[in-house]
mmCIF file of N, CA and C in Angstrom:
data_model
loop_
_atom_site.group_PDB
_atom_site.id
_atom_site.type_symbol
_atom_site.label_atom_id
_atom_site.label_comp_id
_atom_site.label_asym_id
_atom_site.label_seq_id
_atom_site.Cartn_x
_atom_site.Cartn_y
_atom_site.Cartn_z
ATOM 1 N N MET A 23 -4.559 -33.917 -16.119
ATOM 2 C CA MET A 23 -5.224 -32.683 -16.490
ATOM 3 C C MET A 23 -4.284 -31.852 -17.358
ATOM 4 N N SER A 24 -4.807 -31.281 -18.400
ATOM 5 C CA SER A 24 -3.948 -30.522 -19.306
ATOM 6 C C SER A 24 -3.579 -29.180 -18.687
ATOM 7 N N ARG A 25 -2.608 -28.548 -19.282
ATOM 8 C CA ARG A 25 -2.127 -27.275 -18.776
ATOM 9 C C ARG A 25 -2.921 -26.089 -19.337
ATOM 10 N N ARG A 26 -3.976 -26.367 -20.106
ATOM 11 C CA ARG A 26 -4.806 -25.305 -20.667
ATOM 12 C C ARG A 26 -5.384 -24.431 -19.575
ATOM 13 N N ARG A 27 -5.487 -23.151 -19.903
ATOM 14 C CA ARG A 27 -6.170 -22.243 -18.977
ATOM 15 C C ARG A 27 -7.657 -22.504 -19.039
ATOM 16 N N SER A 28 -8.282 -22.469 -17.917
ATOM 17 C CA SER A 28 -9.726 -22.690 -17.881
ATOM 18 C C SER A 28 -10.448 -21.498 -18.503
ATOM 19 N N ARG A 29 -11.679 -21.733 -18.894
ATOM 20 C CA ARG A 29 -12.480 -20.652 -19.467
ATOM 21 C C ARG A 29 -12.813 -19.586 -18.444
ATOM 22 N N THR A 30 -12.799 -19.944 -17.181
ATOM 23 C CA THR A 30 -13.122 -18.967 -16.138
ATOM 24 C C THR A 30 -11.908 -18.157 -15.707
ATOM 25 N N ALA A 31 -10.713 -18.547 -16.121
ATOM 26 C CA ALA A 31 -9.498 -17.853 -15.661
ATOM 27 C C ALA A 31 -9.536 -16.348 -15.918
ATOM 28 N N PRO A 32 -9.909 -15.884 -17.107
ATOM 29 C CA PRO A 32 -9.957 -14.419 -17.300
ATOM 30 C C PRO A 32 -10.989 -13.741 -16.397
ATOM 31 N N TRP A 33 -12.102 -14.415 -16.150
ATOM 32 C CA TRP A 33 -13.119 -13.854 -15.260
ATOM 33 C C TRP A 33 -12.601 -13.782 -13.826
ATOM 34 N N ARG A 34 -11.927 -14.824 -13.407
ATOM 35 C CA ARG A 34 -11.352 -14.831 -12.051
ATOM 36 C C ARG A 34 -10.306 -13.743 -11.893
ATOM 37 N N THR A 35 -9.470 -13.595 -12.916
ATOM 38 C CA THR A 35 -8.439 -12.556 -12.858
ATOM 39 C C THR A 35 -9.082 -11.177 -12.768
ATOM 40 N N GLY A 36 -10.080 -10.926 -13.602
ATOM 41 C CA GLY A 36 -10.784 -9.644 -13.543
ATOM 42 C C GLY A 36 -11.447 -9.414 -12.200
ATOM 43 N N ALA A 37 -12.050 -10.459 -11.659
ATOM 44 C CA ALA A 37 -12.705 -10.354 -10.354
ATOM 45 C C ALA A 37 -11.687 -10.097 -9.250
ATOM 46 N N ARG A 38 -10.505 -10.711 -9.371
ATOM 47 C CA ARG A 38 -9.438 -10.498 -8.376
ATOM 48 C C ARG A 38 -8.955 -9.048 -8.420
ATOM 49 N N TRP A 39 -8.769 -8.517 -9.616
ATOM 50 C CA TRP A 39 -8.349 -7.118 -9.762
ATOM 51 C C TRP A 39 -9.426 -6.168 -9.240
ATOM 52 N N ALA A 40 -10.684 -6.466 -9.525
ATOM 53 C CA ALA A 40 -11.782 -5.625 -9.027
ATOM 54 C C ALA A 40 -11.828 -5.647 -7.501
ATOM 55 N N LEU A 41 -11.616 -6.820 -6.919
ATOM 56 C CA LEU A 41 -11.582 -6.925 -5.468
ATOM 57 C C LEU A 41 -10.406 -6.131 -4.905
ATOM 58 N N ALA A 42 -9.268 -6.192 -5.577
ATOM 59 C CA ALA A 42 -8.098 -5.420 -5.147
ATOM 60 C C ALA A 42 -8.416 -3.927 -5.154
ATOM 61 N N LEU A 43 -9.104 -3.463 -6.187
ATOM 62 C CA LEU A 43 -9.479 -2.044 -6.255
ATOM 63 C C LEU A 43 -10.454 -1.671 -5.141
ATOM 64 N N LEU A 44 -11.410 -2.551 -4.878
ATOM 65 C CA LEU A 44 -12.360 -2.310 -3.796
ATOM 66 C C LEU A 44 -11.630 -2.195 -2.455
ATOM 67 N N LEU A 45 -10.713 -3.120 -2.200
ATOM 68 C CA LEU A 45 -9.953 -3.090 -0.951
ATOM 69 C C LEU A 45 -9.086 -1.835 -0.857
ATOM 70 N N ALA A 46 -8.452 -1.457 -1.971
ATOM 71 C CA ALA A 46 -7.611 -0.258 -1.970
ATOM 72 C C ALA A 46 -8.440 0.991 -1.697
ATOM 73 N N ALA A 47 -9.618 1.079 -2.312
ATOM 74 C CA ALA A 47 -10.495 2.236 -2.084
ATOM 75 C C ALA A 47 -10.970 2.272 -0.629
ATOM 76 N N ALA A 48 -11.357 1.114 -0.111
ATOM 77 C CA ALA A 48 -11.805 1.055 1.289
ATOM 78 C C ALA A 48 -10.658 1.424 2.227
ATOM 79 N N GLY A 49 -9.477 0.906 1.948
ATOM 80 C CA GLY A 49 -8.317 1.226 2.782
ATOM 81 C C GLY A 49 -7.991 2.707 2.749
ATOM 82 N N ALA A 50 -8.014 3.284 1.548
ATOM 83 C CA ALA A 50 -7.739 4.717 1.425
ATOM 84 C C ALA A 50 -8.776 5.543 2.185
ATOM 85 N N SER A 51 -10.037 5.118 2.139
ATOM 86 C CA SER A 51 -11.070 5.873 2.854
ATOM 87 C C SER A 51 -10.879 5.776 4.364
ATOM 88 N N HIS A 52 -10.394 4.625 4.839
ATOM 89 C CA HIS A 52 -10.132 4.485 6.275
ATOM 90 C C HIS A 52 -8.997 5.407 6.730
ATOM 91 N N LEU A 53 -8.082 5.701 5.836
ATOM 92 C CA LEU A 53 -6.929 6.531 6.195
ATOM 93 C C LEU A 53 -7.147 8.013 5.931
ATOM 94 N N THR A 54 -8.191 8.355 5.174
ATOM 95 C CA THR A 54 -8.378 9.755 4.787
ATOM 96 C C THR A 54 -9.782 10.247 5.106
ATOM 97 N N TRP A 55 -10.587 10.468 4.085
ATOM 98 C CA TRP A 55 -11.869 11.150 4.221
ATOM 99 C C TRP A 55 -12.870 10.441 5.139
ATOM 100 N N GLY A 56 -12.835 9.106 5.230
ATOM 101 C CA GLY A 56 -13.809 8.391 6.047
ATOM 102 C C GLY A 56 -13.354 8.072 7.448
ATOM 103 N N ARG A 57 -12.133 8.448 7.763
ATOM 104 C CA ARG A 57 -11.533 8.043 9.037
ATOM 105 C C ARG A 57 -12.388 8.406 10.252
ATOM 106 N N ARG A 58 -12.835 9.618 10.321
ATOM 107 C CA ARG A 58 -13.634 10.050 11.470
ATOM 108 C C ARG A 58 -14.952 9.281 11.554
ATOM 109 N N GLY A 59 -15.590 9.094 10.407
ATOM 110 C CA GLY A 59 -16.853 8.374 10.376
ATOM 111 C C GLY A 59 -16.721 6.920 10.791
ATOM 112 N N TYR A 60 -15.631 6.290 10.421
ATOM 113 C CA TYR A 60 -15.435 4.888 10.794
ATOM 114 C C TYR A 60 -15.158 4.743 12.286
ATOM 115 N N ARG A 61 -14.536 5.733 12.905
ATOM 116 C CA ARG A 61 -14.288 5.669 14.358
ATOM 117 C C ARG A 61 -15.599 5.590 15.122
ATOM 118 N N ILE A 62 -16.613 6.248 14.602
ATOM 119 C CA ILE A 62 -17.908 6.298 15.284
ATOM 120 C C ILE A 62 -18.511 4.909 15.441
ATOM 121 N N VAL A 63 -18.260 4.025 14.490
ATOM 122 C CA VAL A 63 -18.928 2.724 14.506
ATOM 123 C C VAL A 63 -18.090 1.595 15.095
ATOM 124 N N VAL A 64 -16.870 1.870 15.516
ATOM 125 C CA VAL A 64 -16.064 0.819 16.152
ATOM 126 C C VAL A 64 -16.673 0.527 17.519
ATOM 127 N N PRO A 65 -17.047 -0.714 17.764
ATOM 128 C CA PRO A 65 -17.671 -1.044 19.058
ATOM 129 C C PRO A 65 -16.687 -0.949 20.226
ATOM 130 N N GLU A 66 -17.216 -0.593 21.373
ATOM 131 C CA GLU A 66 -16.379 -0.466 22.572
ATOM 132 C C GLU A 66 -15.707 -1.795 22.931
ATOM 133 N N TRP A 67 -16.417 -2.907 22.686
ATOM 134 C CA TRP A 67 -15.827 -4.195 23.019
ATOM 135 C C TRP A 67 -14.570 -4.461 22.192
ATOM 136 N N ALA A 68 -14.493 -3.894 20.985
ATOM 137 C CA ALA A 68 -13.307 -4.092 20.146
ATOM 138 C C ALA A 68 -12.103 -3.365 20.731
ATOM 139 N N THR A 69 -12.341 -2.161 21.249
ATOM 140 C CA THR A 69 -11.218 -1.425 21.848
ATOM 141 C C THR A 69 -10.744 -2.117 23.120
ATOM 142 N N ALA A 70 -11.679 -2.678 23.881
ATOM 143 C CA ALA A 70 -11.302 -3.399 25.101
ATOM 144 C C ALA A 70 -10.554 -4.690 24.755
ATOM 145 N N LEU A 71 -11.056 -5.413 23.766
ATOM 146 C CA LEU A 71 -10.433 -6.671 23.362
ATOM 147 C C LEU A 71 -9.026 -6.446 22.816
ATOM 148 N N LEU A 72 -8.868 -5.430 21.992
ATOM 149 C CA LEU A 72 -7.572 -5.168 21.350
ATOM 150 C C LEU A 72 -6.686 -4.224 22.152
ATOM 151 N N ARG A 73 -7.232 -3.697 23.242
ATOM 152 C CA ARG A 73 -6.501 -2.790 24.136
ATOM 153 C C ARG A 73 -5.887 -1.613 23.386
ATOM 154 N N THR A 74 -6.731 -0.972 22.620
ATOM 155 C CA THR A 74 -6.303 0.194 21.859
ATOM 156 C C THR A 74 -7.492 1.123 21.672
ATOM 157 N N ASP A 75 -7.292 2.205 20.954
ATOM 158 C CA ASP A 75 -8.385 3.147 20.731
ATOM 159 C C ASP A 75 -9.012 2.940 19.360
ATOM 160 N N LYS A 76 -10.155 3.589 19.167
ATOM 161 C CA LYS A 76 -10.914 3.426 17.929
ATOM 162 C C LYS A 76 -10.134 3.909 16.712
ATOM 163 N N ASP A 77 -9.423 5.014 16.845
ATOM 164 C CA ASP A 77 -8.673 5.545 15.718
ATOM 165 C C ASP A 77 -7.609 4.555 15.252
ATOM 166 N N THR A 78 -6.940 3.904 16.169
ATOM 167 C CA THR A 78 -5.927 2.916 15.801
ATOM 168 C C THR A 78 -6.553 1.752 15.056
ATOM 169 N N ILE A 79 -7.712 1.304 15.499
ATOM 170 C CA ILE A 79 -8.405 0.204 14.823
ATOM 171 C C ILE A 79 -8.761 0.604 13.393
ATOM 172 N N VAL A 80 -9.256 1.822 13.223
ATOM 173 C CA VAL A 80 -9.607 2.304 11.880
ATOM 174 C C VAL A 80 -8.356 2.385 11.005
ATOM 175 N N LEU A 81 -7.284 2.936 11.533
ATOM 176 C CA LEU A 81 -6.048 3.069 10.754
ATOM 177 C C LEU A 81 -5.464 1.709 10.386
ATOM 178 N N VAL A 82 -5.405 0.806 11.340
ATOM 179 C CA VAL A 82 -4.851 -0.518 11.068
ATOM 180 C C VAL A 82 -5.702 -1.260 10.038
ATOM 181 N N SER A 83 -7.017 -1.169 10.170
ATOM 182 C CA SER A 83 -7.867 -1.847 9.193
ATOM 183 C C SER A 83 -7.657 -1.262 7.804
ATOM 184 N N GLY A 84 -7.443 0.040 7.709
ATOM 185 C CA GLY A 84 -7.158 0.657 6.419
ATOM 186 C C GLY A 84 -5.847 0.180 5.829
ATOM 187 N N VAL A 85 -4.830 0.082 6.664
ATOM 188 C CA VAL A 85 -3.530 -0.413 6.202
ATOM 189 C C VAL A 85 -3.640 -1.872 5.753
ATOM 190 N N VAL A 86 -4.389 -2.669 6.506
ATOM 191 C CA VAL A 86 -4.589 -4.075 6.130
ATOM 192 C C VAL A 86 -5.305 -4.168 4.797
ATOM 193 N N GLU A 87 -6.341 -3.370 4.601
ATOM 194 C CA GLU A 87 -7.068 -3.385 3.323
ATOM 195 C C GLU A 87 -6.156 -2.994 2.167
ATOM 196 N N LEU A 88 -5.347 -1.967 2.364
ATOM 197 C CA LEU A 88 -4.401 -1.567 1.311
ATOM 198 C C LEU A 88 -3.393 -2.679 1.033
ATOM 199 N N GLY A 89 -2.900 -3.292 2.076
ATOM 200 C CA GLY A 89 -1.936 -4.377 1.913
ATOM 201 C C GLY A 89 -2.529 -5.579 1.203
ATOM 202 N N LEU A 90 -3.728 -5.966 1.589
ATOM 203 C CA LEU A 90 -4.375 -7.106 0.937
ATOM 204 C C LEU A 90 -4.702 -6.798 -0.520
ATOM 205 N N GLY A 91 -5.177 -5.595 -0.782
ATOM 206 C CA GLY A 91 -5.477 -5.204 -2.156
ATOM 207 C C GLY A 91 -4.225 -5.218 -3.027
ATOM 208 N N THR A 92 -3.152 -4.704 -2.500
ATOM 209 C CA THR A 92 -1.872 -4.706 -3.230
ATOM 210 C C THR A 92 -1.384 -6.130 -3.454
ATOM 211 N N ALA A 93 -1.455 -6.946 -2.422
ATOM 212 C CA ALA A 93 -0.983 -8.331 -2.527
ATOM 213 C C ALA A 93 -1.769 -9.130 -3.566
ATOM 214 N N LEU A 94 -3.058 -8.848 -3.698
ATOM 215 C CA LEU A 94 -3.876 -9.575 -4.681
ATOM 216 C C LEU A 94 -3.342 -9.429 -6.103
ATOM 217 N N VAL A 95 -2.764 -8.274 -6.407
ATOM 218 C CA VAL A 95 -2.259 -8.068 -7.770
ATOM 219 C C VAL A 95 -0.749 -8.215 -7.872
ATOM 220 N N ALA A 96 -0.035 -7.943 -6.795
ATOM 221 C CA ALA A 96 1.429 -7.963 -6.839
ATOM 222 C C ALA A 96 2.016 -9.352 -6.628
ATOM 223 N N LEU A 97 1.241 -10.256 -6.045
ATOM 224 C CA LEU A 97 1.751 -11.588 -5.720
ATOM 225 C C LEU A 97 0.848 -12.672 -6.308
ATOM 226 N N PRO A 98 0.760 -12.757 -7.624
ATOM 227 C CA PRO A 98 -0.182 -13.712 -8.225
ATOM 228 C C PRO A 98 0.102 -15.167 -7.871
ATOM 229 N N ARG A 99 1.334 -15.516 -7.611
ATOM 230 C CA ARG A 99 1.641 -16.908 -7.236
ATOM 231 C C ARG A 99 1.101 -17.267 -5.856
ATOM 232 N N GLU A 100 0.842 -16.263 -5.057
ATOM 233 C CA GLU A 100 0.315 -16.477 -3.701
ATOM 234 C C GLU A 100 -1.172 -16.158 -3.603
ATOM 235 N N LYS A 101 -1.838 -16.057 -4.755
ATOM 236 C CA LYS A 101 -3.222 -15.584 -4.760
ATOM 237 C C LYS A 101 -4.152 -16.439 -3.914
ATOM 238 N N ARG A 102 -3.956 -17.739 -3.861
ATOM 239 C CA ARG A 102 -4.846 -18.575 -3.033
ATOM 240 C C ARG A 102 -4.711 -18.236 -1.554
ATOM 241 N N ARG A 103 -3.493 -18.131 -1.100
ATOM 242 C CA ARG A 103 -3.279 -17.790 0.314
ATOM 243 C C ARG A 103 -3.806 -16.399 0.630
ATOM 244 N N ILE A 104 -3.564 -15.473 -0.277
ATOM 245 C CA ILE A 104 -4.052 -14.115 -0.067
ATOM 246 C C ILE A 104 -5.574 -14.091 -0.109
ATOM 247 N N GLY A 105 -6.168 -14.885 -0.982
ATOM 248 C CA GLY A 105 -7.626 -14.991 -1.031
ATOM 249 C C GLY A 105 -8.196 -15.450 0.298
ATOM 250 N N TRP A 106 -7.547 -16.428 0.906
ATOM 251 C CA TRP A 106 -7.996 -16.892 2.222
ATOM 252 C C TRP A 106 -7.811 -15.801 3.271
ATOM 253 N N ALA A 107 -6.723 -15.040 3.175
ATOM 254 C CA ALA A 107 -6.497 -13.937 4.119
ATOM 255 C C ALA A 107 -7.563 -12.853 3.955
ATOM 256 N N VAL A 108 -7.917 -12.539 2.713
ATOM 257 C CA VAL A 108 -8.966 -11.547 2.458
ATOM 258 C C VAL A 108 -10.298 -12.052 3.010
ATOM 259 N N ALA A 109 -10.611 -13.308 2.753
ATOM 260 C CA ALA A 109 -11.854 -13.890 3.272
ATOM 261 C C ALA A 109 -11.868 -13.826 4.804
ATOM 262 N N ALA A 110 -10.748 -14.152 5.429
ATOM 263 C CA ALA A 110 -10.665 -14.096 6.894
ATOM 264 C C ALA A 110 -10.846 -12.665 7.399
ATOM 265 N N PHE A 111 -10.290 -11.710 6.679
ATOM 266 C CA PHE A 111 -10.467 -10.307 7.051
ATOM 267 C C PHE A 111 -11.942 -9.918 6.998
ATOM 268 N N PHE A 112 -12.631 -10.326 5.929
ATOM 269 C CA PHE A 112 -14.058 -10.013 5.811
ATOM 270 C C PHE A 112 -14.860 -10.657 6.949
ATOM 271 N N VAL A 113 -14.479 -11.846 7.356
ATOM 272 C CA VAL A 113 -15.146 -12.506 8.486
ATOM 273 C C VAL A 113 -14.827 -11.755 9.780
ATOM 274 N N ALA A 114 -13.575 -11.324 9.930
ATOM 275 C CA ALA A 114 -13.152 -10.648 11.163
ATOM 276 C C ALA A 114 -13.865 -9.316 11.368
ATOM 277 N N VAL A 115 -14.171 -8.596 10.301
ATOM 278 C CA VAL A 115 -14.823 -7.292 10.467
ATOM 279 C C VAL A 115 -16.348 -7.413 10.548
ATOM 280 N N PHE A 116 -16.877 -8.587 10.281
ATOM 281 C CA PHE A 116 -18.333 -8.770 10.286
ATOM 282 C C PHE A 116 -18.985 -8.394 11.620
ATOM 283 N N PRO A 117 -18.430 -8.787 12.775
ATOM 284 C CA PRO A 117 -19.071 -8.380 14.036
ATOM 285 C C PRO A 117 -19.185 -6.863 14.188
ATOM 286 N N GLY A 118 -18.218 -6.125 13.680
ATOM 287 C CA GLY A 118 -18.309 -4.669 13.715
ATOM 288 C C GLY A 118 -19.434 -4.157 12.839
ATOM 289 N N ASN A 119 -19.644 -4.809 11.694
ATOM 290 C CA ASN A 119 -20.742 -4.427 10.815
ATOM 291 C C ASN A 119 -22.095 -4.726 11.469
ATOM 292 N N VAL A 120 -22.166 -5.844 12.177
ATOM 293 C CA VAL A 120 -23.400 -6.177 12.908
ATOM 294 C C VAL A 120 -23.653 -5.128 13.989
ATOM 295 N N HIS A 121 -22.605 -4.766 14.702
ATOM 296 C CA HIS A 121 -22.729 -3.743 15.746
ATOM 297 C C HIS A 121 -23.225 -2.425 15.151
ATOM 298 N N GLN A 122 -22.676 -2.051 14.015
ATOM 299 C CA GLN A 122 -23.086 -0.809 13.364
ATOM 300 C C GLN A 122 -24.568 -0.867 12.991
ATOM 301 N N TRP A 123 -25.019 -1.988 12.467
ATOM 302 C CA TRP A 123 -26.428 -2.137 12.097
ATOM 303 C C TRP A 123 -27.327 -2.082 13.333
ATOM 304 N N ARG A 124 -26.925 -2.792 14.380
ATOM 305 C CA ARG A 124 -27.755 -2.851 15.592
ATOM 306 C C ARG A 124 -27.858 -1.502 16.292
ATOM 307 N N THR A 125 -26.769 -0.730 16.282
ATOM 308 C CA THR A 125 -26.786 0.568 16.973
ATOM 309 C C THR A 125 -27.311 1.683 16.081
ATOM 310 N N GLY A 126 -27.372 1.443 14.774
ATOM 311 C CA GLY A 126 -27.884 2.453 13.855
ATOM 312 C C GLY A 126 -26.956 3.634 13.652
ATOM 313 N N ARG A 127 -25.676 3.435 13.929
ATOM 314 C CA ARG A 127 -24.711 4.533 13.776
ATOM 315 C C ARG A 127 -24.343 4.726 12.309
ATOM 316 N N ALA A 128 -24.339 5.963 11.891
ATOM 317 C CA ALA A 128 -24.002 6.291 10.508
ATOM 318 C C ALA A 128 -22.494 6.298 10.313
ATOM 319 N N ALA A 129 -22.092 5.864 9.145
ATOM 320 C CA ALA A 129 -20.690 5.900 8.728
ATOM 321 C C ALA A 129 -20.682 6.247 7.252
ATOM 322 N N PRO A 130 -19.518 6.550 6.697
ATOM 323 C CA PRO A 130 -19.484 6.862 5.271
ATOM 324 C C PRO A 130 -20.176 5.783 4.441
ATOM 325 N N LEU A 131 -21.087 6.205 3.595
ATOM 326 C CA LEU A 131 -21.861 5.360 2.694
ATOM 327 C C LEU A 131 -22.843 4.436 3.413
ATOM 328 N N MET A 132 -22.958 4.536 4.698
ATOM 329 C CA MET A 132 -23.868 3.698 5.493
ATOM 330 C C MET A 132 -24.700 4.581 6.412
ATOM 331 N N ARG A 133 -25.528 5.407 5.836
ATOM 332 C CA ARG A 133 -26.274 6.387 6.612
ATOM 333 C C ARG A 133 -27.680 5.939 7.008
ATOM 334 N N THR A 134 -28.176 4.857 6.401
ATOM 335 C CA THR A 134 -29.533 4.393 6.723
ATOM 336 C C THR A 134 -29.493 2.957 7.239
ATOM 337 N N ASP A 135 -30.552 2.582 7.956
ATOM 338 C CA ASP A 135 -30.660 1.198 8.431
ATOM 339 C C ASP A 135 -30.687 0.228 7.248
ATOM 340 N N ARG A 136 -31.364 0.631 6.196
ATOM 341 C CA ARG A 136 -31.443 -0.220 5.007
ATOM 342 C C ARG A 136 -30.052 -0.470 4.404
ATOM 343 N N ALA A 137 -29.267 0.592 4.273
ATOM 344 C CA ALA A 137 -27.912 0.442 3.725
ATOM 345 C C ALA A 137 -27.066 -0.463 4.619
ATOM 346 N N ARG A 138 -27.190 -0.285 5.934
ATOM 347 C CA ARG A 138 -26.412 -1.112 6.861
ATOM 348 C C ARG A 138 -26.861 -2.574 6.799
ATOM 349 N N PHE A 139 -28.157 -2.803 6.648
ATOM 350 C CA PHE A 139 -28.667 -4.167 6.549
ATOM 351 C C PHE A 139 -28.215 -4.829 5.249
ATOM 352 N N ILE A 140 -28.288 -4.100 4.151
ATOM 353 C CA ILE A 140 -27.822 -4.639 2.866
ATOM 354 C C ILE A 140 -26.336 -4.969 2.951
ATOM 355 N N ARG A 141 -25.574 -4.131 3.635
ATOM 356 C CA ARG A 141 -24.135 -4.384 3.807
ATOM 357 C C ARG A 141 -23.911 -5.721 4.505
ATOM 358 N N LEU A 142 -24.734 -6.028 5.500
ATOM 359 C CA LEU A 142 -24.612 -7.318 6.193
ATOM 360 C C LEU A 142 -24.864 -8.479 5.238
ATOM 361 N N GLN A 143 -25.841 -8.324 4.366
ATOM 362 C CA GLN A 143 -26.168 -9.392 3.411
ATOM 363 C C GLN A 143 -25.067 -9.568 2.384
ATOM 364 N N LEU A 144 -24.331 -8.520 2.097
ATOM 365 C CA LEU A 144 -23.258 -8.597 1.103
ATOM 366 C C LEU A 144 -21.970 -9.226 1.653
ATOM 367 N N GLN A 145 -21.830 -9.235 2.967
ATOM 368 C CA GLN A 145 -20.589 -9.738 3.562
ATOM 369 C C GLN A 145 -20.264 -11.181 3.152
ATOM 370 N N PRO A 146 -21.221 -12.121 3.179
ATOM 371 C CA PRO A 146 -20.888 -13.475 2.714
ATOM 372 C C PRO A 146 -20.493 -13.498 1.234
ATOM 373 N N LEU A 147 -21.085 -12.610 0.447
ATOM 374 C CA LEU A 147 -20.710 -12.543 -0.971
ATOM 375 C C LEU A 147 -19.279 -12.053 -1.140
ATOM 376 N N LEU A 148 -18.840 -11.144 -0.275
ATOM 377 C CA LEU A 148 -17.447 -10.689 -0.323
ATOM 378 C C LEU A 148 -16.490 -11.838 -0.004
ATOM 379 N N VAL A 149 -16.863 -12.650 0.967
ATOM 380 C CA VAL A 149 -16.040 -13.818 1.315
ATOM 381 C C VAL A 149 -15.949 -14.759 0.118
ATOM 382 N N LEU A 150 -17.100 -15.046 -0.485
ATOM 383 C CA LEU A 150 -17.107 -15.929 -1.656
ATOM 384 C C LEU A 150 -16.334 -15.324 -2.822
ATOM 385 N N TRP A 151 -16.462 -14.034 -3.023
ATOM 386 C CA TRP A 151 -15.725 -13.329 -4.075
ATOM 387 C C TRP A 151 -14.225 -13.493 -3.866
ATOM 388 N N ALA A 152 -13.774 -13.301 -2.639
ATOM 389 C CA ALA A 152 -12.345 -13.434 -2.339
ATOM 390 C C ALA A 152 -11.851 -14.849 -2.645
ATOM 391 N N LEU A 153 -12.626 -15.837 -2.258
ATOM 392 C CA LEU A 153 -12.200 -17.225 -2.468
ATOM 393 C C LEU A 153 -12.287 -17.631 -3.944
ATOM 394 N N TRP A 154 -13.372 -17.280 -4.618
ATOM 395 C CA TRP A 154 -13.541 -17.679 -6.014
ATOM 396 C C TRP A 154 -12.514 -16.988 -6.915
ATOM 397 N N SER A 155 -12.317 -15.688 -6.721
ATOM 398 C CA SER A 155 -11.443 -14.942 -7.625
ATOM 399 C C SER A 155 -9.976 -15.313 -7.481
ATOM 400 N N THR A 156 -9.628 -15.941 -6.393
ATOM 401 C CA THR A 156 -8.233 -16.339 -6.169
ATOM 402 C C THR A 156 -8.019 -17.845 -6.291
ATOM 403 N N GLY A 157 -9.099 -18.572 -6.561
ATOM 404 C CA GLY A 157 -8.989 -20.025 -6.648
ATOM 405 C C GLY A 157 -8.889 -20.683 -5.294
ATOM 406 N N GLY A 158 -9.114 -19.925 -4.234
ATOM 407 C CA GLY A 158 -9.036 -20.467 -2.886
ATOM 408 C C GLY A 158 -10.142 -21.436 -2.555
ATOM 409 N N SER A 159 -11.203 -21.420 -3.354
ATOM 410 C CA SER A 159 -12.340 -22.301 -3.080
ATOM 411 C C SER A 159 -12.286 -23.581 -3.899
ATOM 412 N N THR A 160 -11.245 -23.734 -4.702
ATOM 413 C CA THR A 160 -11.149 -24.912 -5.560
ATOM 414 C C THR A 160 -9.797 -25.591 -5.380
ATOM 415 N N ARG A 161 -9.778 -26.839 -5.737
ATOM 416 C CA ARG A 161 -8.530 -27.603 -5.757
ATOM 417 C C ARG A 161 -8.426 -28.284 -7.100
ATOM 418 N N ARG A 162 -7.217 -28.361 -7.594
ATOM 419 C CA ARG A 162 -6.999 -29.044 -8.868
ATOM 420 C C ARG A 162 -6.453 -30.442 -8.591
ATOM 421 N N ARG A 163 -6.881 -31.390 -9.390
ATOM 422 C CA ARG A 163 -6.382 -32.761 -9.255
ATOM 423 C C ARG A 163 -5.240 -32.977 -10.229
ATOM 424 N N ARG A 164 -4.241 -33.660 -9.757
ATOM 425 C CA ARG A 164 -3.112 -34.077 -10.595
ATOM 426 C C ARG A 164 -2.860 -35.546 -10.341
ATOM 427 N N ARG A 165 -2.129 -36.150 -11.240
ATOM 428 C CA ARG A 165 -1.749 -37.534 -10.964
ATOM 429 C C ARG A 165 -0.974 -37.569 -9.672
ATOM 430 N N GLY A 166 -1.314 -38.476 -8.801
ATOM 431 C CA GLY A 166 -0.565 -38.636 -7.556
ATOM 432 C C GLY A 166 -1.124 -37.845 -6.390
ATOM 433 N N GLY A 167 -2.196 -37.113 -6.565
ATOM 434 C CA GLY A 167 -2.753 -36.422 -5.404
ATOM 435 C C GLY A 167 -3.373 -35.093 -5.736
ATOM 436 N N ILE A 168 -3.727 -34.394 -4.683
ATOM 437 C CA ILE A 168 -4.387 -33.101 -4.824
ATOM 438 C C ILE A 168 -3.335 -32.011 -4.661
ATOM 439 N N VAL A 169 -3.429 -31.033 -5.511
ATOM 440 C CA VAL A 169 -2.554 -29.867 -5.414
ATOM 441 C C VAL A 169 -3.435 -28.668 -5.134
ATOM 442 N N SER A 170 -3.112 -27.911 -4.092
ATOM 443 C CA SER A 170 -3.932 -26.730 -3.805
ATOM 444 C C SER A 170 -3.352 -25.508 -4.430
#
């Protein structure tokens, strides 16, 4: 395989940067203006499972989002691994999103049942976005084997 950049490389890079911005904005909202609203939707089972309070869960998730967003742009050589970490994060928060939809609790930007339901439908797309934009969903072939 030649060393040429693929035609999708600029699109993937742009998508990775956009995802980084989304994560940074979400992380900042968890630490600032949206903090109180996000505490409302943390399920009780999460506090019991993690043996902590709702505010800590909101703060930690915000820090994780900021860290993942920063890593997406600051560590391009590790983008595949970070893409998998971002995808895993999106999977990990999904049960909380389901809980929010089922209980009908309002949170920043999620004030209606319709908005909460649409958010659930977007979650798999976020996972795919994380994997595609970082190359985590593809493998390149080289002579002598597969290189991830």
